[in-house]
PDB file of C-alpha atoms and ligand atoms in Angstrom:
ATOM      1  CA  UNK X   1     152.589  80.889 114.432  1.00 63.00           C
ATOM      2  CA  UNK X   2     153.848  78.715 117.040  1.00 71.00           C
ATOM      3  CA  UNK X   3     150.849  76.783 119.642  1.00 70.00           C
ATOM      4  CA  UNK X   4     152.211  75.521 122.827  1.00 79.00           C
ATOM      5  CA  UNK X   5     151.763  71.937 122.899  1.00 81.00           C
ATOM      6  CA  UNK X   6     149.303  71.469 125.682  1.00 78.00           C
ATOM      7  CA  UNK X   7     147.362  74.647 124.132  1.00 81.00           C
ATOM      8  CA  UNK X   8     147.249  72.312 121.144  1.00 82.00           C
ATOM      9  CA  UNK X   9     146.012  69.495 123.168  1.00 80.00           C
ATOM     10  CA  UNK X  10     143.375  71.713 125.071  1.00 81.00           C
ATOM     11  CA  UNK X  11     142.268  73.015 121.669  1.00 80.00           C
ATOM     12  CA  UNK X  12     141.333  69.518 120.323  1.00 79.00           C
ATOM     13  CA  UNK X  13     139.838  68.579 123.772  1.00 78.00           C
ATOM     14  CA  UNK X  14     137.460  71.130 123.289  1.00 80.00           C
ATOM     15  CA  UNK X  15     136.791  70.668 119.742  1.00 76.00           C
ATOM     16  CA  UNK X  16     136.429  67.175 120.453  1.00 79.00           C
ATOM     17  CA  UNK X  17     133.621  67.587 123.193  1.00 78.00           C
ATOM     18  CA  UNK X  18     131.760  69.957 121.174  1.00 75.00           C
ATOM     19  CA  UNK X  19     131.423  67.671 118.603  1.00 76.00           C
ATOM     20  CA  UNK X  20     130.269  64.763 120.849  1.00 71.00           C
ATOM     21  CA  UNK X  21     128.122  67.358 122.776  1.00 68.00           C
ATOM     22  CA  UNK X  22     126.313  68.380 119.418  1.00 71.00           C
ATOM     23  CA  UNK X  23     125.977  64.689 118.178  1.00 74.00           C
ATOM     24  CA  UNK X  24     124.406  63.698 121.186  1.00 72.00           C
ATOM     25  CA  UNK X  25     121.757  66.876 121.084  1.00 68.00           C
ATOM     26  CA  UNK X  26     121.435  65.884 117.287  1.00 67.00           C
ATOM     27  CA  UNK X  27     120.583  62.637 118.039  1.00 64.00           C
ATOM     28  CA  UNK X  28     118.424  63.090 121.160  1.00 60.00           C
ATOM     29  CA  UNK X  29     116.341  65.791 118.942  1.00 62.00           C
ATOM     30  CA  UNK X  30     115.735  64.097 115.715  1.00 57.00           C
ATOM     31  CA  UNK X  31     116.869  60.808 115.355  1.00 60.00           C
ATOM     32  CA  UNK X  32     114.559  59.058 118.006  1.00 55.00           C
ATOM     33  CA  UNK X  33     112.194  60.710 116.136  1.00 53.00           C
ATOM     34  CA  UNK X  34     111.180  63.676 118.369  1.00 52.00           C
ATOM     35  CA  UNK X  35     109.998  66.774 117.222  1.00 49.00           C
ATOM     36  CA  UNK X  36     107.476  69.444 119.023  1.00 52.00           C
ATOM     37  CA  UNK X  37     104.268  67.875 117.961  1.00 55.00           C
ATOM     38  CA  UNK X  38     102.591  71.307 117.208  1.00 50.00           C
ATOM     39  CA  UNK X  39     105.400  72.464 114.811  1.00 50.00           C
ATOM     40  CA  UNK X  40     105.703  69.708 112.294  1.00 74.00           C
ATOM     41  CA  UNK X  41     104.503  72.037 109.221  1.00 90.00           C
ATOM     42  CA  UNK X  42     106.625  74.824 107.955  1.00 94.00           C
ATOM     43  CA  UNK X  43     105.751  78.134 106.326  1.00 95.00           C
ATOM     44  CA  UNK X  44     107.370  80.955 104.766  1.00 95.00           C
ATOM     45  CA  UNK X  45     107.593  83.226 107.453  1.00 92.00           C
ATOM     46  CA  UNK X  46     107.594  86.488 104.716  1.00 93.00           C
ATOM     47  CA  UNK X  47     104.431  85.251 102.897  1.00 96.00           C
ATOM     48  CA  UNK X  48     101.851  84.446 105.680  1.00 96.00           C
ATOM     49  CA  UNK X  49      99.273  86.455 104.491  1.00 95.00           C
ATOM     50  CA  UNK X  50      99.449  84.818 100.769  1.00 96.00           C
ATOM     51  CA  UNK X  51      99.770  81.460 101.759  1.00 96.00           C
ATOM     52  CA  UNK X  52      96.457  79.454 102.370  1.00 96.00           C
ATOM     53  CA  UNK X  53      94.918  78.728 104.636  1.00 97.00           C
ATOM     54  CA  UNK X  54      96.395  82.197 106.305  1.00 98.00           C
ATOM     55  CA  UNK X  55      95.219  84.130 102.827  1.00 97.00           C
ATOM     56  CA  UNK X  56      91.675  83.507 104.365  1.00 97.00           C
ATOM     57  CA  UNK X  57      91.714  83.426 108.318  1.00 98.00           C
ATOM     58  CA  UNK X  58      88.688  82.668 110.335  1.00 98.00           C
ATOM     59  CA  UNK X  59      86.311  79.653 111.225  1.00 98.00           C
ATOM     60  CA  UNK X  60      85.366  76.874 108.459  1.00 97.00           C
ATOM     61  CA  UNK X  61      83.253  74.191 108.948  1.00 97.00           C
ATOM     62  CA  UNK X  62      85.131  70.699 107.663  1.00 96.00           C
ATOM     63  CA  UNK X  63      82.044  68.259 108.206  1.00 96.00           C
ATOM     64  CA  UNK X  64      79.086  68.123 110.333  1.00 95.00           C
ATOM     65  CA  UNK X  65      80.972  68.428 113.760  1.00 96.00           C
ATOM     66  CA  UNK X  66      84.544  69.561 112.634  1.00 98.00           C
ATOM     67  CA  UNK X  67      85.914  73.258 112.301  1.00 98.00           C
ATOM     68  CA  UNK X  68      89.336  74.435 111.382  1.00 98.00           C
ATOM     69  CA  UNK X  69      89.868  78.061 112.901  1.00 98.00           C
ATOM     70  CA  UNK X  70      92.663  79.381 111.293  1.00 98.00           C
ATOM     71  CA  UNK X  71      94.452  82.779 112.720  1.00 98.00           C
ATOM     72  CA  UNK X  72      97.259  85.000 111.965  1.00 98.00           C
ATOM     73  CA  UNK X  73      99.435  86.336 114.889  1.00 98.00           C
ATOM     74  CA  UNK X  74     101.547  89.552 114.458  1.00 97.00           C
ATOM     75  CA  UNK X  75     102.364  92.063 116.979  1.00 97.00           C
ATOM     76  CA  UNK X  76     100.562  92.634 118.358  1.00 97.00           C
ATOM     77  CA  UNK X  77      97.246  90.830 117.323  1.00 97.00           C
ATOM     78  CA  UNK X  78      95.346  87.816 116.623  1.00 98.00           C
ATOM     79  CA  UNK X  79      93.277  87.603 113.508  1.00 98.00           C
ATOM     80  CA  UNK X  80      90.358  87.310 113.576  1.00 98.00           C
ATOM     81  CA  UNK X  81      90.150  88.547 117.310  1.00 97.00           C
ATOM     82  CA  UNK X  82      86.744  87.604 117.492  1.00 98.00           C
ATOM     83  CA  UNK X  83      85.141  84.016 116.859  1.00 97.00           C
ATOM     84  CA  UNK X  84      82.017  81.797 117.384  1.00 98.00           C
ATOM     85  CA  UNK X  85      82.548  78.157 117.421  1.00 98.00           C
ATOM     86  CA  UNK X  86      79.484  75.445 118.560  1.00 98.00           C
ATOM     87  CA  UNK X  87      79.577  73.619 121.978  1.00 98.00           C
ATOM     88  CA  UNK X  88      80.927  69.712 121.640  1.00 97.00           C
ATOM     89  CA  UNK X  89      82.259  70.125 118.108  1.00 98.00           C
ATOM     90  CA  UNK X  90      85.910  69.292 117.083  1.00 98.00           C
ATOM     91  CA  UNK X  91      87.715  72.472 116.864  1.00 98.00           C
ATOM     92  CA  UNK X  92      91.363  72.508 115.050  1.00 97.00           C
ATOM     93  CA  UNK X  93      93.265  75.718 115.663  1.00 98.00           C
ATOM     94  CA  UNK X  94      95.906  76.275 112.783  1.00 98.00           C
ATOM     95  CA  UNK X  95      98.007  79.131 113.679  1.00 98.00           C
ATOM     96  CA  UNK X  96     100.963  81.069 112.134  1.00 98.00           C
ATOM     97  CA  UNK X  97     103.230  84.783 112.871  1.00 98.00           C
ATOM     98  CA  UNK X  98     103.873  87.062 110.613  1.00 97.00           C
ATOM     99  CA  UNK X  99     106.583  88.414 112.589  1.00 97.00           C
ATOM    100  CA  UNK X 100     107.961  87.039 115.896  1.00 97.00           C
ATOM    101  CA  UNK X 101     107.312  84.072 118.497  1.00 98.00           C
ATOM    102  CA  UNK X 102     103.968  84.815 119.864  1.00 98.00           C
ATOM    103  CA  UNK X 103     102.201  82.828 122.340  1.00 98.00           C
ATOM    104  CA  UNK X 104      98.477  81.036 121.754  1.00 98.00           C
ATOM    105  CA  UNK X 105      96.676  80.216 125.023  1.00 98.00           C
ATOM    106  CA  UNK X 106      93.267  79.629 125.632  1.00 98.00           C
ATOM    107  CA  UNK X 107      92.500  80.525 129.407  1.00 97.00           C
ATOM    108  CA  UNK X 108      90.690  77.545 130.995  1.00 94.00           C
ATOM    109  CA  UNK X 109      91.635  75.008 128.535  1.00 95.00           C
ATOM    110  CA  UNK X 110      94.784  72.791 128.053  1.00 93.00           C
ATOM    111  CA  UNK X 111      95.508  74.713 124.814  1.00 96.00           C
ATOM    112  CA  UNK X 112      98.956  76.434 124.874  1.00 96.00           C
ATOM    113  CA  UNK X 113     101.263  76.920 122.167  1.00 96.00           C
ATOM    114  CA  UNK X 114     104.038  78.644 121.192  1.00 97.00           C
ATOM    115  CA  UNK X 115     103.404  80.064 117.503  1.00 97.00           C
ATOM    116  CA  UNK X 116     107.193  80.458 116.042  1.00 96.00           C
ATOM    117  CA  UNK X 117     108.013  82.115 112.851  1.00 97.00           C
ATOM    118  CA  UNK X 118     108.300  79.604 110.074  1.00 96.00           C
ATOM    119  CA  UNK X 119     106.259  77.189 111.595  1.00 95.00           C
ATOM    120  CA  UNK X 120     102.427  75.957 111.462  1.00 96.00           C
ATOM    121  CA  UNK X 121     101.072  75.471 115.203  1.00 96.00           C
ATOM    122  CA  UNK X 122      98.085  73.276 115.302  1.00 95.00           C
ATOM    123  CA  UNK X 123      95.786  72.228 118.410  1.00 96.00           C
ATOM    124  CA  UNK X 124      92.468  70.233 118.146  1.00 97.00           C
ATOM    125  CA  UNK X 125      89.971  71.276 121.096  1.00 97.00           C
ATOM    126  CA  UNK X 126      86.575  70.531 121.614  1.00 97.00           C
ATOM    127  CA  UNK X 127      84.663  73.042 124.461  1.00 97.00           C
ATOM    128  CA  UNK X 128      82.049  71.180 126.211  1.00 96.00           C
ATOM    129  CA  UNK X 129      80.824  74.607 128.036  1.00 96.00           C
ATOM    130  CA  UNK X 130      79.231  77.513 126.541  1.00 97.00           C
ATOM    131  CA  UNK X 131      80.480  80.833 126.816  1.00 97.00           C
ATOM    132  CA  UNK X 132      83.260  83.198 126.322  1.00 98.00           C
ATOM    133  CA  UNK X 133      87.197  82.062 126.254  1.00 98.00           C
ATOM    134  CA  UNK X 134      89.942  84.483 126.114  1.00 98.00           C
ATOM    135  CA  UNK X 135      92.807  83.934 123.683  1.00 98.00           C
ATOM    136  CA  UNK X 136      96.155  85.444 125.042  1.00 98.00           C
ATOM    137  CA  UNK X 137      99.478  85.339 123.877  1.00 98.00           C
ATOM    138  CA  UNK X 138     101.832  84.103 126.446  1.00 96.00           C
ATOM    139  CA  UNK X 139     105.241  84.434 124.967  1.00 97.00           C
ATOM    140  CA  UNK X 140     106.588  88.117 125.612  1.00 97.00           C
ATOM    141  CA  UNK X 141     106.610  89.946 121.808  1.00 98.00           C
ATOM    142  CA  UNK X 142     107.253  93.345 122.763  1.00 97.00           C
ATOM    143  CA  UNK X 143     105.766  96.639 123.956  1.00 97.00           C
ATOM    144  CA  UNK X 144     101.815  95.542 123.251  1.00 97.00           C
ATOM    145  CA  UNK X 145     102.145  91.988 124.315  1.00 98.00           C
ATOM    146  CA  UNK X 146      99.712  92.491 127.373  1.00 97.00           C
ATOM    147  CA  UNK X 147      97.158  93.625 124.802  1.00 96.00           C
ATOM    148  CA  UNK X 148      97.441  90.924 122.388  1.00 98.00           C
ATOM    149  CA  UNK X 149      94.047  88.940 123.104  1.00 98.00           C
ATOM    150  CA  UNK X 150      91.191  87.474 121.247  1.00 98.00           C
ATOM    151  CA  UNK X 151      87.860  86.273 122.104  1.00 98.00           C
ATOM    152  CA  UNK X 152      86.216  82.715 121.463  1.00 98.00           C
ATOM    153  CA  UNK X 153      82.039  82.657 122.240  1.00 98.00           C
ATOM    154  CA  UNK X 154      81.416  78.861 122.421  1.00 98.00           C
ATOM    155  CA  UNK X 155      77.221  78.531 121.603  1.00 98.00           C
ATOM    156  CA  UNK X 156      74.616  75.953 121.931  1.00 95.00           C
TER     157      UNK X 156
HETATM  158 CU1  CUA Q   1     102.471  88.244 120.998  1.00 74.07          CU
HETATM  159 CU2  CUA Q   1     103.269  88.192 123.314  1.00 74.07          CU
END
């Protein structure tokens, strides 16, 4: 097959630009040590329910004032969907998804994570006020997206 000289030049130019672009993006994303802060740990997305700590979701007391809250997201729920933590405690949310991308945001706080298949999302939060907080999915995940929520009770 005969390729016209100019076509060839443009083809090489195009590929060259693509390589430069991908290299730049690659360096920008990885070489500088940048990674999404909440996405450092990975998990087999097919085996979330069998993989610790997600095989036993719920609230765990780690030390005197430290708690871990393990939550599994799936269309269209948080498991568990009702948790209780003490006011003033350091609470680390550890979240994974069994299916698609979900969101994990707690209304009235800075907690706002993306939960992506294959990754474990973490966020540590201290609740200084008692009361009920709403966990919402803020990534569109399908027909039941708007129904996907859970509650946190912060007690004295
Ligand atoms: Cu889960 Cu939207």
